[in-house]
Amino acid sequence: MDGSGLEERLVEEGRSRDGNGDLKKRVWEEWKTLWRIALPSIIFRVTAFGIIVVAQSFLGHVGELHLAAYALLQTIFLRFINGLLAGMSSATETLCGQAYGAGQYHMMGIYLQRSWIVDGVTGSLFIPLFIFATPILRFLGMEDDIARAAADISPWFIPFLGSLMFSMTIQMYLQAQMKNLIIGCVSAFSFALQLFLSWIFVTKFSWGVAGAMSAMNIASWSLVLGEFIYIFGGWCPDTWTGFSKAAFSDIFPIMKLSISSGIMLCLEVWYFGILVLMAGYMKNASTAISAFSICQNILAWELNMCLGFLGAACVRVANELGRGDAKAAKFAMKVNLCTSICIGVVFSILCLVFGRRLSYLFMSDEQVAASVSNLSFLLSISILLNSVQPVLSGVAVGSGMQSLVAFVNLGSYYGIGIPIGVLLGYVAHLRVEGLWIGMLCGVAMQTLALSFIIYRTDWEYQVKKASERLNKWVLKPSNGSGYSFMHA
């Protein structure tokens, strides 16, 4: 689509939101736009996370110790780094979304390249965590058998980490310009590829840990390769004009926004990791870790669906703020929130109905199944809260309020959730259920705080801030091959 075509479409979208049409028509148009963004994003997030879960599922059939070791590595190390990189990539989502809404299409490729630089440097700093995983787990007090089993798994996470540095930022970049279909298709293919390879490597060839982890890495890099082919192959002519030295300009302001975005999500992700770590100090640690991890993976799988609505909320709010339409941004938020809540109710009910059977997706141990069954009611409440909180976070990201949300997460999770979880789990002897209740309290407080912040937001002021941000960092193509600064 050329630049003039994009401008015409934006004009038409603006006319559809001018308030002259009836409410049903406006809701229907917004709902269609929402699903155009959210559905491919949901497919991407669910299948991308599904790659991690499939590896865990196959490792669970290799042995309980390997399952527990993988759960610790994934929850404590990988989820922490994944959350940090995902949060830092949300800065790309904010900038690309607002640039797209403002018609500054050429800046989107520059923002993408800057995000590769920032995320690449940051991700590389955490590689030693996987190299020295076993001594780190021993230092944290984990059982020696689990720590030794982690040594067989941890090196396989290093190439997977490399794929994350690219896949997340590219997904944000494509999503901001409504090129979501390719994201869903490529991620679905990579997920199917992993299922096939895992079955071949683990079930047929009996390669064990090496088979499950190599299948995970092949699938994750096939996703990145597909995204590269789409971008470099000429399917983003307005927003990708090739590599440029301009990507190295304004790195520090981008880094500041990226770090605040990373801390925002990292505090949330690490919160869940700490709870799994605390489960490792309980009696019969491998059962406690396995049950808690299984429930968290089910919760995370549903959460990744809701993160599709987070992405949609971020894109729609960022687009409208960049376009200068505060009322349309608020309207998009309301439609998104109502849709996500309805879906959350459905999955919450399904969780209550199936309860104990959930654990058999991962392993057949009866003790783990009983522990998972005891957590099913709390899991259903968590799923319901997850249908609200991500949308509110997406609105905040689209508005560029990452730093404020980071403080909310810090207070809600670490000031309220973890202390309550420790008291209930260890002092009141509620064990895993106590930890989960503490987690729920933290999420509930975060949801209430975000609701208050969004309710009190001055959207006209957010439009002004978006305009100032875009005008400050905008570059325009020069007559040569590079870019030159343009100040508004």
Short mmCIF file of C-alpha atoms in Angstrom, two decimals:
data_model
loop_
_atom_site.label_atom_id
_atom_site.label_comp_id
_atom_site.label_asym_id
_atom_site.label_seq_id
_atom_site.Cartn_x
_atom_site.Cartn_y
_atom_site.Cartn_z
CA MET A 1 0.00 0.00 0.00
CA ASP A 2 1.50 3.38 -0.97
CA GLY A 3 1.54 6.47 1.20
CA SER A 4 -1.47 8.10 -0.46
CA GLY A 5 -3.52 4.94 0.02
CA LEU A 6 -2.67 4.91 3.70
CA GLU A 7 -3.68 8.54 4.07
CA GLU A 8 -7.00 7.91 2.35
CA ARG A 9 -7.71 4.97 4.66
CA LEU A 10 -6.91 7.06 7.73
CA VAL A 11 -9.27 9.77 6.54
CA GLU A 12 -12.04 7.23 6.07
CA GLU A 13 -11.42 5.79 9.52
CA GLY A 14 -11.58 9.27 10.97
CA ARG A 15 -14.96 9.88 9.32
CA SER A 16 -16.31 6.66 10.81
CA ARG A 17 -15.49 8.00 14.30
CA ASP A 18 -16.86 11.50 14.01
CA GLY A 19 -19.85 10.66 16.16
CA ASN A 20 -22.44 11.17 13.41
CA GLY A 21 -23.05 7.45 13.03
CA ASP A 22 -25.09 5.41 15.50
CA LEU A 23 -23.40 3.68 18.44
CA LYS A 24 -23.91 0.16 17.10
CA LYS A 25 -22.12 0.99 13.88
CA ARG A 26 -19.21 2.60 15.73
CA VAL A 27 -18.90 -0.42 18.05
CA TRP A 28 -19.03 -2.81 15.09
CA GLU A 29 -16.36 -0.91 13.16
CA GLU A 30 -14.11 -0.70 16.20
CA TRP A 31 -14.71 -4.37 16.99
CA LYS A 32 -13.65 -5.38 13.48
CA THR A 33 -10.51 -3.25 13.75
CA LEU A 34 -9.82 -4.73 17.19
CA TRP A 35 -9.94 -8.31 15.92
CA ARG A 36 -7.90 -7.44 12.87
CA ILE A 37 -5.10 -6.52 15.27
CA ALA A 38 -5.82 -8.86 18.17
CA LEU A 39 -6.44 -12.21 16.43
CA PRO A 40 -3.07 -12.51 14.65
CA SER A 41 -1.41 -11.14 17.79
CA ILE A 42 -3.15 -13.80 19.89
CA ILE A 43 -2.02 -16.50 17.46
CA PHE A 44 1.53 -15.16 17.63
CA ARG A 45 1.66 -14.92 21.42
CA VAL A 46 -0.10 -18.22 22.10
CA THR A 47 2.02 -20.18 19.64
CA ALA A 48 5.25 -18.40 20.68
CA PHE A 49 4.56 -19.28 24.29
CA GLY A 50 3.27 -22.65 23.13
CA ILE A 51 6.78 -23.39 21.86
CA ILE A 52 8.01 -23.12 25.46
CA VAL A 53 5.10 -25.18 26.82
CA VAL A 54 5.48 -27.95 24.21
CA ALA A 55 9.13 -28.34 25.17
CA GLN A 56 8.09 -28.59 28.82
CA SER A 57 5.39 -31.12 27.99
CA PHE A 58 7.82 -33.44 26.20
CA LEU A 59 10.41 -33.02 28.97
CA GLY A 60 7.73 -34.02 31.49
CA HIS A 61 7.57 -37.40 29.82
CA VAL A 62 11.38 -37.67 29.95
CA GLY A 63 11.37 -37.40 33.76
CA GLU A 64 10.02 -35.43 36.73
CA LEU A 65 13.45 -34.03 37.63
CA HIS A 66 13.93 -32.63 34.12
CA LEU A 67 10.43 -31.15 34.24
CA ALA A 68 11.18 -29.44 37.57
CA ALA A 69 14.57 -28.21 36.31
CA TYR A 70 13.04 -26.84 33.11
CA ALA A 71 10.27 -25.18 35.14
CA LEU A 72 12.85 -23.39 37.31
CA LEU A 73 15.00 -22.30 34.37
CA GLN A 74 12.00 -21.15 32.37
CA THR A 75 10.26 -19.38 35.23
CA ILE A 76 13.21 -17.82 37.03
CA PHE A 77 15.67 -17.11 34.19
CA LEU A 78 13.89 -17.23 30.83
CA ARG A 79 10.67 -15.60 31.96
CA PHE A 80 12.63 -12.81 33.61
CA ILE A 81 14.67 -12.12 30.46
CA ASN A 82 11.64 -12.66 28.23
CA GLY A 83 9.67 -10.16 30.29
CA LEU A 84 12.48 -7.62 30.17
CA LEU A 85 12.86 -7.92 26.38
CA ALA A 86 9.09 -7.91 25.83
CA GLY A 87 8.76 -4.81 27.96
CA MET A 88 11.63 -3.09 26.15
CA SER A 89 10.00 -4.04 22.84
CA SER A 90 6.81 -2.31 23.97
CA ALA A 91 8.72 0.96 23.53
CA THR A 92 8.90 0.02 19.84
CA GLU A 93 5.14 -0.58 19.97
CA THR A 94 4.53 2.87 21.45
CA LEU A 95 6.77 4.75 19.01
CA CYS A 96 5.78 2.80 15.89
CA GLY A 97 2.08 3.03 16.76
CA GLN A 98 2.18 6.79 17.27
CA ALA A 99 4.39 7.30 14.19
CA TYR A 100 1.93 5.30 12.09
CA GLY A 101 -1.00 7.34 13.39
CA ALA A 102 0.87 10.58 12.62
CA GLY A 103 1.79 9.42 9.10
CA GLN A 104 5.54 9.31 9.83
CA TYR A 105 5.90 5.89 8.17
CA HIS A 106 9.61 6.16 7.36
CA MET A 107 10.44 6.46 11.07
CA MET A 108 9.07 3.01 11.87
CA GLY A 109 12.02 1.20 10.27
CA ILE A 110 14.42 3.45 12.17
CA TYR A 111 12.68 2.67 15.47
CA LEU A 112 12.87 -1.06 14.66
CA GLN A 113 16.62 -0.93 14.03
CA ARG A 114 17.17 1.03 17.24
CA SER A 115 15.24 -1.60 19.17
CA TRP A 116 17.47 -4.36 17.74
CA ILE A 117 20.52 -2.52 19.02
CA VAL A 118 19.11 -1.92 22.49
CA ASP A 119 17.55 -5.39 22.91
CA GLY A 120 20.62 -7.12 21.46
CA VAL A 121 22.98 -5.51 23.93
CA THR A 122 20.61 -6.10 26.85
CA GLY A 123 19.89 -9.74 26.02
CA SER A 124 23.58 -10.58 25.63
CA LEU A 125 24.25 -9.45 29.19
CA PHE A 126 22.11 -12.31 30.54
CA ILE A 127 23.76 -15.20 28.70
CA PRO A 128 25.97 -16.01 31.77
CA LEU A 129 22.80 -16.89 33.70
CA PHE A 130 22.38 -19.99 31.54
CA ILE A 131 26.09 -20.81 31.48
CA PHE A 132 26.25 -20.87 35.30
CA ALA A 133 22.67 -22.04 35.94
CA THR A 134 23.56 -25.02 38.15
CA PRO A 135 25.72 -23.12 40.69
CA ILE A 136 23.17 -20.30 40.74
CA LEU A 137 20.33 -22.71 41.56
CA ARG A 138 22.47 -24.33 44.27
CA PHE A 139 23.20 -20.89 45.71
CA LEU A 140 19.45 -20.19 45.78
CA GLY A 141 18.97 -23.36 47.84
CA MET A 142 17.32 -25.62 45.28
CA GLU A 143 17.57 -29.41 45.64
CA ASP A 144 20.87 -30.72 44.29
CA ASP A 145 19.19 -33.25 41.97
CA ILE A 146 17.16 -30.48 40.32
CA ALA A 147 20.22 -28.21 40.01
CA ARG A 148 22.22 -31.01 38.33
CA ALA A 149 19.38 -31.73 35.91
CA ALA A 150 19.34 -28.05 34.98
CA ALA A 151 22.90 -28.38 33.63
CA ASP A 152 21.58 -30.60 30.82
CA ILE A 153 18.95 -28.03 29.80
CA SER A 154 20.33 -24.53 30.40
CA PRO A 155 22.77 -24.28 27.41
CA TRP A 156 19.88 -24.91 25.03
CA PHE A 157 18.22 -21.67 26.15
CA ILE A 158 21.04 -19.49 24.78
CA PRO A 159 20.10 -19.76 21.05
CA PHE A 160 16.45 -19.42 22.04
CA LEU A 161 17.30 -16.15 23.78
CA GLY A 162 18.87 -14.91 20.54
CA SER A 163 15.62 -15.46 18.66
CA LEU A 164 13.67 -13.45 21.23
CA MET A 165 15.80 -10.36 20.58
CA PHE A 166 14.39 -10.15 17.06
CA SER A 167 10.94 -11.77 17.10
CA MET A 168 9.38 -9.49 19.70
CA THR A 169 10.43 -6.18 18.18
CA ILE A 170 9.47 -7.29 14.67
CA GLN A 171 6.06 -8.34 15.93
CA MET A 172 5.53 -4.88 17.48
CA TYR A 173 6.72 -3.18 14.29
CA LEU A 174 4.40 -5.15 11.99
CA GLN A 175 1.46 -4.95 14.37
CA ALA A 176 1.66 -1.16 14.58
CA GLN A 177 1.08 -0.90 10.82
CA MET A 178 -1.76 -3.47 10.75
CA LYS A 179 0.34 -6.12 8.99
CA ASN A 180 -0.76 -8.78 11.42
CA LEU A 181 -1.77 -11.65 9.16
CA ILE A 182 1.81 -12.60 8.34
CA ILE A 183 2.61 -12.70 12.07
CA GLY A 184 -0.16 -15.19 12.77
CA CYS A 185 0.69 -17.39 9.77
CA VAL A 186 4.43 -17.62 10.44
CA SER A 187 4.03 -18.22 14.18
CA ALA A 188 1.39 -20.93 13.58
CA PHE A 189 3.78 -22.64 11.14
CA SER A 190 6.66 -22.53 13.65
CA PHE A 191 4.44 -24.01 16.36
CA ALA A 192 3.30 -26.85 14.08
CA LEU A 193 6.93 -27.45 13.08
CA GLN A 194 7.94 -27.79 16.72
CA LEU A 195 5.17 -30.29 17.45
CA PHE A 196 6.29 -32.43 14.54
CA LEU A 197 10.00 -32.20 15.37
CA SER A 198 9.41 -32.88 19.08
CA TRP A 199 7.44 -36.00 18.23
CA ILE A 200 10.18 -37.18 15.88
CA PHE A 201 13.15 -36.30 18.11
CA VAL A 202 11.73 -37.35 21.50
CA THR A 203 9.19 -40.07 20.75
CA LYS A 204 10.70 -41.75 17.71
CA PHE A 205 14.45 -41.12 18.09
CA SER A 206 14.45 -41.04 21.94
CA TRP A 207 16.83 -38.09 22.06
CA GLY A 208 15.37 -36.91 25.39
CA VAL A 209 16.41 -33.43 26.52
CA ALA A 210 18.45 -32.75 23.37
CA GLY A 211 15.49 -33.63 21.14
CA ALA A 212 12.95 -31.47 22.98
CA MET A 213 15.24 -28.45 23.24
CA SER A 214 16.60 -28.61 19.68
CA ALA A 215 13.03 -28.75 18.35
CA MET A 216 12.25 -25.62 20.39
CA ASN A 217 15.22 -23.73 18.95
CA ILE A 218 14.55 -24.72 15.34
CA ALA A 219 10.93 -23.60 15.67
CA SER A 220 11.82 -20.26 17.30
CA TRP A 221 14.38 -19.34 14.63
CA SER A 222 12.02 -20.39 11.82
CA LEU A 223 9.68 -17.67 13.13
CA VAL A 224 12.44 -15.05 12.98
CA LEU A 225 13.49 -16.17 9.50
CA GLY A 226 9.93 -15.83 8.22
CA GLU A 227 9.66 -12.30 9.64
CA PHE A 228 12.99 -11.30 8.08
CA ILE A 229 11.88 -12.58 4.66
CA TYR A 230 8.67 -10.56 4.88
CA ILE A 231 10.38 -7.30 5.86
CA PHE A 232 13.45 -7.51 3.64
CA GLY A 233 11.49 -8.97 0.73
CA GLY A 234 9.70 -5.69 0.05
CA TRP A 235 6.34 -6.19 1.76
CA CYS A 236 6.86 -3.10 3.97
CA PRO A 237 7.84 -0.50 1.34
CA ASP A 238 6.56 2.53 3.26
CA THR A 239 8.14 1.67 6.60
CA TRP A 240 11.32 -0.25 5.69
CA THR A 241 13.78 1.45 3.36
CA GLY A 242 16.87 -0.52 4.38
CA PHE A 243 19.48 -0.30 7.09
CA SER A 244 20.56 3.20 8.04
CA LYS A 245 23.14 4.93 10.23
CA ALA A 246 20.23 6.97 11.55
CA ALA A 247 19.41 3.97 13.76
CA PHE A 248 22.35 4.98 15.98
CA SER A 249 21.02 8.50 16.57
CA ASP A 250 18.86 9.27 19.62
CA ILE A 251 19.80 5.90 21.11
CA PHE A 252 19.80 7.14 24.71
CA PRO A 253 16.23 8.54 24.74
CA ILE A 254 15.05 5.30 23.11
CA MET A 255 17.04 3.32 25.66
CA LYS A 256 15.45 5.28 28.51
CA LEU A 257 11.93 4.55 27.24
CA SER A 258 12.88 0.91 26.55
CA ILE A 259 14.33 0.38 30.02
CA SER A 260 11.27 1.87 31.73
CA SER A 261 9.09 -0.36 29.54
CA GLY A 262 11.26 -3.37 30.37
CA ILE A 263 11.12 -2.71 34.10
CA MET A 264 7.34 -2.31 33.87
CA LEU A 265 6.82 -5.82 32.51
CA CYS A 266 9.85 -7.39 34.15
CA LEU A 267 8.56 -6.58 37.63
CA GLU A 268 5.37 -8.41 36.73
CA VAL A 269 7.07 -11.44 35.19
CA TRP A 270 9.72 -11.77 37.91
CA TYR A 271 6.93 -11.65 40.49
CA PHE A 272 5.58 -14.96 39.21
CA GLY A 273 9.11 -16.35 39.06
CA ILE A 274 9.73 -15.54 42.73
CA LEU A 275 6.57 -17.43 43.68
CA VAL A 276 7.80 -20.54 41.84
CA LEU A 277 11.18 -20.11 43.54
CA MET A 278 9.45 -20.02 46.95
CA ALA A 279 7.56 -23.20 46.03
CA GLY A 280 10.99 -24.84 45.68
CA TYR A 281 11.63 -24.39 49.41
CA MET A 282 8.58 -26.43 50.41
CA LYS A 283 8.59 -30.10 51.31
CA ASN A 284 8.38 -32.42 48.29
CA ALA A 285 9.74 -29.55 46.20
CA SER A 286 9.58 -31.25 42.80
CA THR A 287 5.81 -31.86 43.18
CA ALA A 288 5.19 -28.31 44.44
CA ILE A 289 7.25 -26.77 41.61
CA SER A 290 5.65 -28.98 38.96
CA ALA A 291 2.08 -28.25 40.11
CA PHE A 292 2.67 -24.53 40.50
CA SER A 293 4.46 -24.36 37.15
CA ILE A 294 1.71 -26.28 35.34
CA CYS A 295 -0.96 -23.91 36.68
CA GLN A 296 1.17 -20.90 35.82
CA ASN A 297 1.73 -22.18 32.30
CA ILE A 298 -2.01 -22.63 31.81
CA LEU A 299 -2.52 -19.13 33.23
CA ALA A 300 0.27 -17.80 31.02
CA TRP A 301 -1.25 -19.44 27.94
CA GLU A 302 -4.56 -17.71 28.63
CA LEU A 303 -2.68 -14.53 29.52
CA ASN A 304 -0.97 -14.61 26.15
CA MET A 305 -4.41 -14.57 24.54
CA CYS A 306 -5.25 -11.51 26.61
CA LEU A 307 -1.90 -9.99 25.65
CA GLY A 308 -3.28 -9.97 22.12
CA PHE A 309 -5.82 -7.49 23.43
CA LEU A 310 -2.99 -5.65 25.18
CA GLY A 311 -1.31 -5.28 21.80
CA ALA A 312 -4.57 -4.20 20.18
CA ALA A 313 -5.21 -1.64 22.94
CA CYS A 314 -1.68 -0.31 22.59
CA VAL A 315 -1.90 -0.02 18.79
CA ARG A 316 -5.36 1.54 18.73
CA VAL A 317 -4.61 4.04 21.52
CA ALA A 318 -1.19 4.90 20.08
CA ASN A 319 -2.63 5.32 16.56
CA GLU A 320 -5.40 7.62 17.75
CA LEU A 321 -3.11 9.67 19.98
CA GLY A 322 -0.66 10.05 17.10
CA ARG A 323 -3.58 11.07 14.91
CA GLY A 324 -4.74 13.59 17.54
CA ASP A 325 -8.13 12.01 18.34
CA ALA A 326 -8.52 11.61 22.11
CA LYS A 327 -12.20 10.54 21.98
CA ALA A 328 -11.45 7.73 19.53
CA ALA A 329 -8.65 6.49 21.83
CA LYS A 330 -11.08 6.26 24.77
CA PHE A 331 -13.73 4.55 22.66
CA ALA A 332 -11.24 1.96 21.37
CA MET A 333 -10.18 1.21 24.95
CA LYS A 334 -13.78 0.57 26.08
CA VAL A 335 -14.59 -1.82 23.22
CA ASN A 336 -11.34 -3.69 23.78
CA LEU A 337 -11.91 -4.04 27.52
CA CYS A 338 -15.47 -5.37 27.17
CA THR A 339 -14.39 -7.96 24.59
CA SER A 340 -11.47 -9.20 26.70
CA ILE A 341 -13.65 -9.55 29.83
CA CYS A 342 -16.21 -11.69 27.98
CA ILE A 343 -13.49 -14.07 26.81
CA GLY A 344 -11.99 -14.20 30.31
CA VAL A 345 -15.33 -15.28 31.78
CA VAL A 346 -15.56 -18.19 29.32
CA PHE A 347 -12.07 -19.50 30.10
CA SER A 348 -12.58 -19.05 33.83
CA ILE A 349 -15.63 -21.33 33.66
CA LEU A 350 -13.75 -23.92 31.58
CA CYS A 351 -11.01 -24.00 34.20
CA LEU A 352 -13.53 -24.75 36.95
CA VAL A 353 -15.16 -27.50 34.89
CA PHE A 354 -11.99 -29.41 33.95
CA GLY A 355 -9.96 -28.83 37.14
CA ARG A 356 -7.92 -31.96 37.84
CA ARG A 357 -7.58 -33.00 34.18
CA LEU A 358 -5.38 -30.01 33.41
CA SER A 359 -2.22 -31.61 34.80
CA TYR A 360 -2.46 -34.63 32.48
CA LEU A 361 -1.52 -32.38 29.57
CA PHE A 362 1.99 -32.36 31.06
CA MET A 363 2.45 -35.53 33.10
CA SER A 364 0.55 -38.43 34.69
CA ASP A 365 1.75 -38.11 38.30
CA GLU A 366 -1.25 -38.37 40.67
CA GLN A 367 0.29 -36.19 43.41
CA VAL A 368 0.84 -33.37 40.95
CA ALA A 369 -2.70 -33.83 39.60
CA ALA A 370 -4.15 -33.51 43.10
CA SER A 371 -2.14 -30.35 43.78
CA VAL A 372 -3.25 -28.84 40.47
CA SER A 373 -6.87 -29.69 41.28
CA ASN A 374 -6.59 -27.80 44.59
CA LEU A 375 -5.42 -24.72 42.69
CA SER A 376 -8.14 -24.81 39.97
CA PHE A 377 -10.51 -22.36 41.75
CA LEU A 378 -7.73 -19.84 42.35
CA LEU A 379 -6.59 -20.35 38.77
CA SER A 380 -10.06 -19.47 37.47
CA ILE A 381 -10.07 -16.21 39.44
CA SER A 382 -6.61 -15.39 38.09
CA ILE A 383 -7.84 -15.96 34.55
CA LEU A 384 -10.72 -13.55 35.14
CA LEU A 385 -8.37 -10.84 36.43
CA ASN A 386 -6.09 -11.44 33.44
CA SER A 387 -8.88 -10.40 31.12
CA VAL A 388 -8.81 -6.87 32.58
CA GLN A 389 -5.23 -6.08 33.60
CA PRO A 390 -3.49 -6.58 30.20
CA VAL A 391 -5.89 -4.24 28.40
CA LEU A 392 -5.26 -1.52 30.96
CA SER A 393 -1.51 -2.09 30.61
CA GLY A 394 -1.87 -1.86 26.82
CA VAL A 395 -3.63 1.48 27.14
CA ALA A 396 -0.79 2.71 29.37
CA VAL A 397 1.86 1.48 26.91
CA GLY A 398 0.05 3.11 23.97
CA SER A 399 0.07 6.35 25.91
CA GLY A 400 3.75 6.08 26.87
CA MET A 401 3.06 5.78 30.62
CA GLN A 402 5.44 2.84 31.19
CA SER A 403 7.35 4.49 34.05
CA LEU A 404 4.17 5.08 36.05
CA VAL A 405 3.03 1.49 35.54
CA ALA A 406 6.45 0.26 36.72
CA PHE A 407 5.85 1.94 40.09
CA VAL A 408 2.34 0.43 40.26
CA ASN A 409 3.75 -3.05 39.60
CA LEU A 410 6.47 -2.56 42.21
CA GLY A 411 4.00 -1.61 44.93
CA SER A 412 1.28 -4.11 44.01
CA TYR A 413 3.45 -7.18 43.52
CA TYR A 414 6.35 -6.66 45.89
CA GLY A 415 4.69 -4.51 48.53
CA ILE A 416 1.48 -6.54 48.76
CA GLY A 417 1.47 -9.81 46.76
CA ILE A 418 4.73 -11.46 47.86
CA PRO A 419 4.45 -10.60 51.60
CA ILE A 420 0.90 -11.99 51.70
CA GLY A 421 2.02 -15.10 49.80
CA VAL A 422 4.88 -15.72 52.24
CA LEU A 423 2.60 -15.28 55.26
CA LEU A 424 -0.12 -17.58 53.94
CA GLY A 425 2.22 -20.14 52.40
CA TYR A 426 4.74 -20.53 55.25
CA VAL A 427 3.26 -18.99 58.41
CA ALA A 428 -0.36 -20.09 57.88
CA HIS A 429 0.88 -23.34 56.25
CA LEU A 430 -1.41 -23.05 53.23
CA ARG A 431 1.59 -24.06 51.10
CA VAL A 432 1.13 -23.61 47.32
CA GLU A 433 -2.44 -22.32 47.76
CA GLY A 434 -1.15 -19.59 50.06
CA LEU A 435 1.43 -18.49 47.50
CA TRP A 436 -1.26 -18.31 44.84
CA ILE A 437 -3.60 -16.26 47.05
CA GLY A 438 -0.76 -13.80 47.56
CA MET A 439 -0.25 -13.63 43.81
CA LEU A 440 -3.97 -12.91 43.35
CA CYS A 441 -3.84 -10.08 45.88
CA GLY A 442 -0.98 -8.45 43.98
CA VAL A 443 -2.72 -8.75 40.60
CA ALA A 444 -6.00 -7.43 42.06
CA MET A 445 -4.25 -4.40 43.53
CA GLN A 446 -2.47 -3.72 40.26
CA THR A 447 -5.77 -3.92 38.35
CA LEU A 448 -7.45 -1.48 40.74
CA ALA A 449 -4.53 0.95 40.54
CA LEU A 450 -4.41 0.87 36.74
CA SER A 451 -8.18 1.34 36.57
CA PHE A 452 -7.88 4.48 38.70
CA ILE A 453 -4.98 5.83 36.62
CA ILE A 454 -6.80 5.27 33.32
CA TYR A 455 -10.00 6.77 34.75
CA ARG A 456 -8.13 9.93 35.78
CA THR A 457 -6.13 10.26 32.55
CA ASP A 458 -6.41 13.54 30.65
CA TRP A 459 -6.57 12.24 27.08
CA GLU A 460 -6.17 15.63 25.45
CA TYR A 461 -2.92 16.02 27.36
CA GLN A 462 -1.81 12.58 26.15
CA VAL A 463 -2.43 13.73 22.56
CA LYS A 464 -0.17 16.72 23.20
CA LYS A 465 2.56 14.53 24.73
CA ALA A 466 2.44 12.11 21.79
CA SER A 467 2.83 15.00 19.35
CA GLU A 468 5.79 16.41 21.29
CA ARG A 469 7.50 13.01 21.41
CA LEU A 470 7.11 12.39 17.69
CA ASN A 471 8.26 15.88 16.71
CA LYS A 472 11.31 15.59 18.96
CA TRP A 473 12.61 12.36 17.43
CA VAL A 474 11.41 12.62 13.84
CA LEU A 475 13.88 12.32 10.98
CA LYS A 476 13.18 12.94 7.32
CA PRO A 477 14.83 11.32 4.32
CA SER A 478 17.53 13.52 2.82
CA ASN A 479 18.22 13.81 -0.88
CA GLY A 480 20.94 11.22 -0.46
CA SER A 481 20.66 7.78 1.03
CA GLY A 482 20.60 8.79 4.69
CA TYR A 483 18.31 10.69 7.04
CA SER A 484 18.50 14.21 8.38
CA PHE A 485 17.06 15.72 11.54
CA MET A 486 13.80 17.60 11.28
CA HIS A 487 12.58 19.74 14.12
CA ALA A 488 8.99 20.78 14.33
#
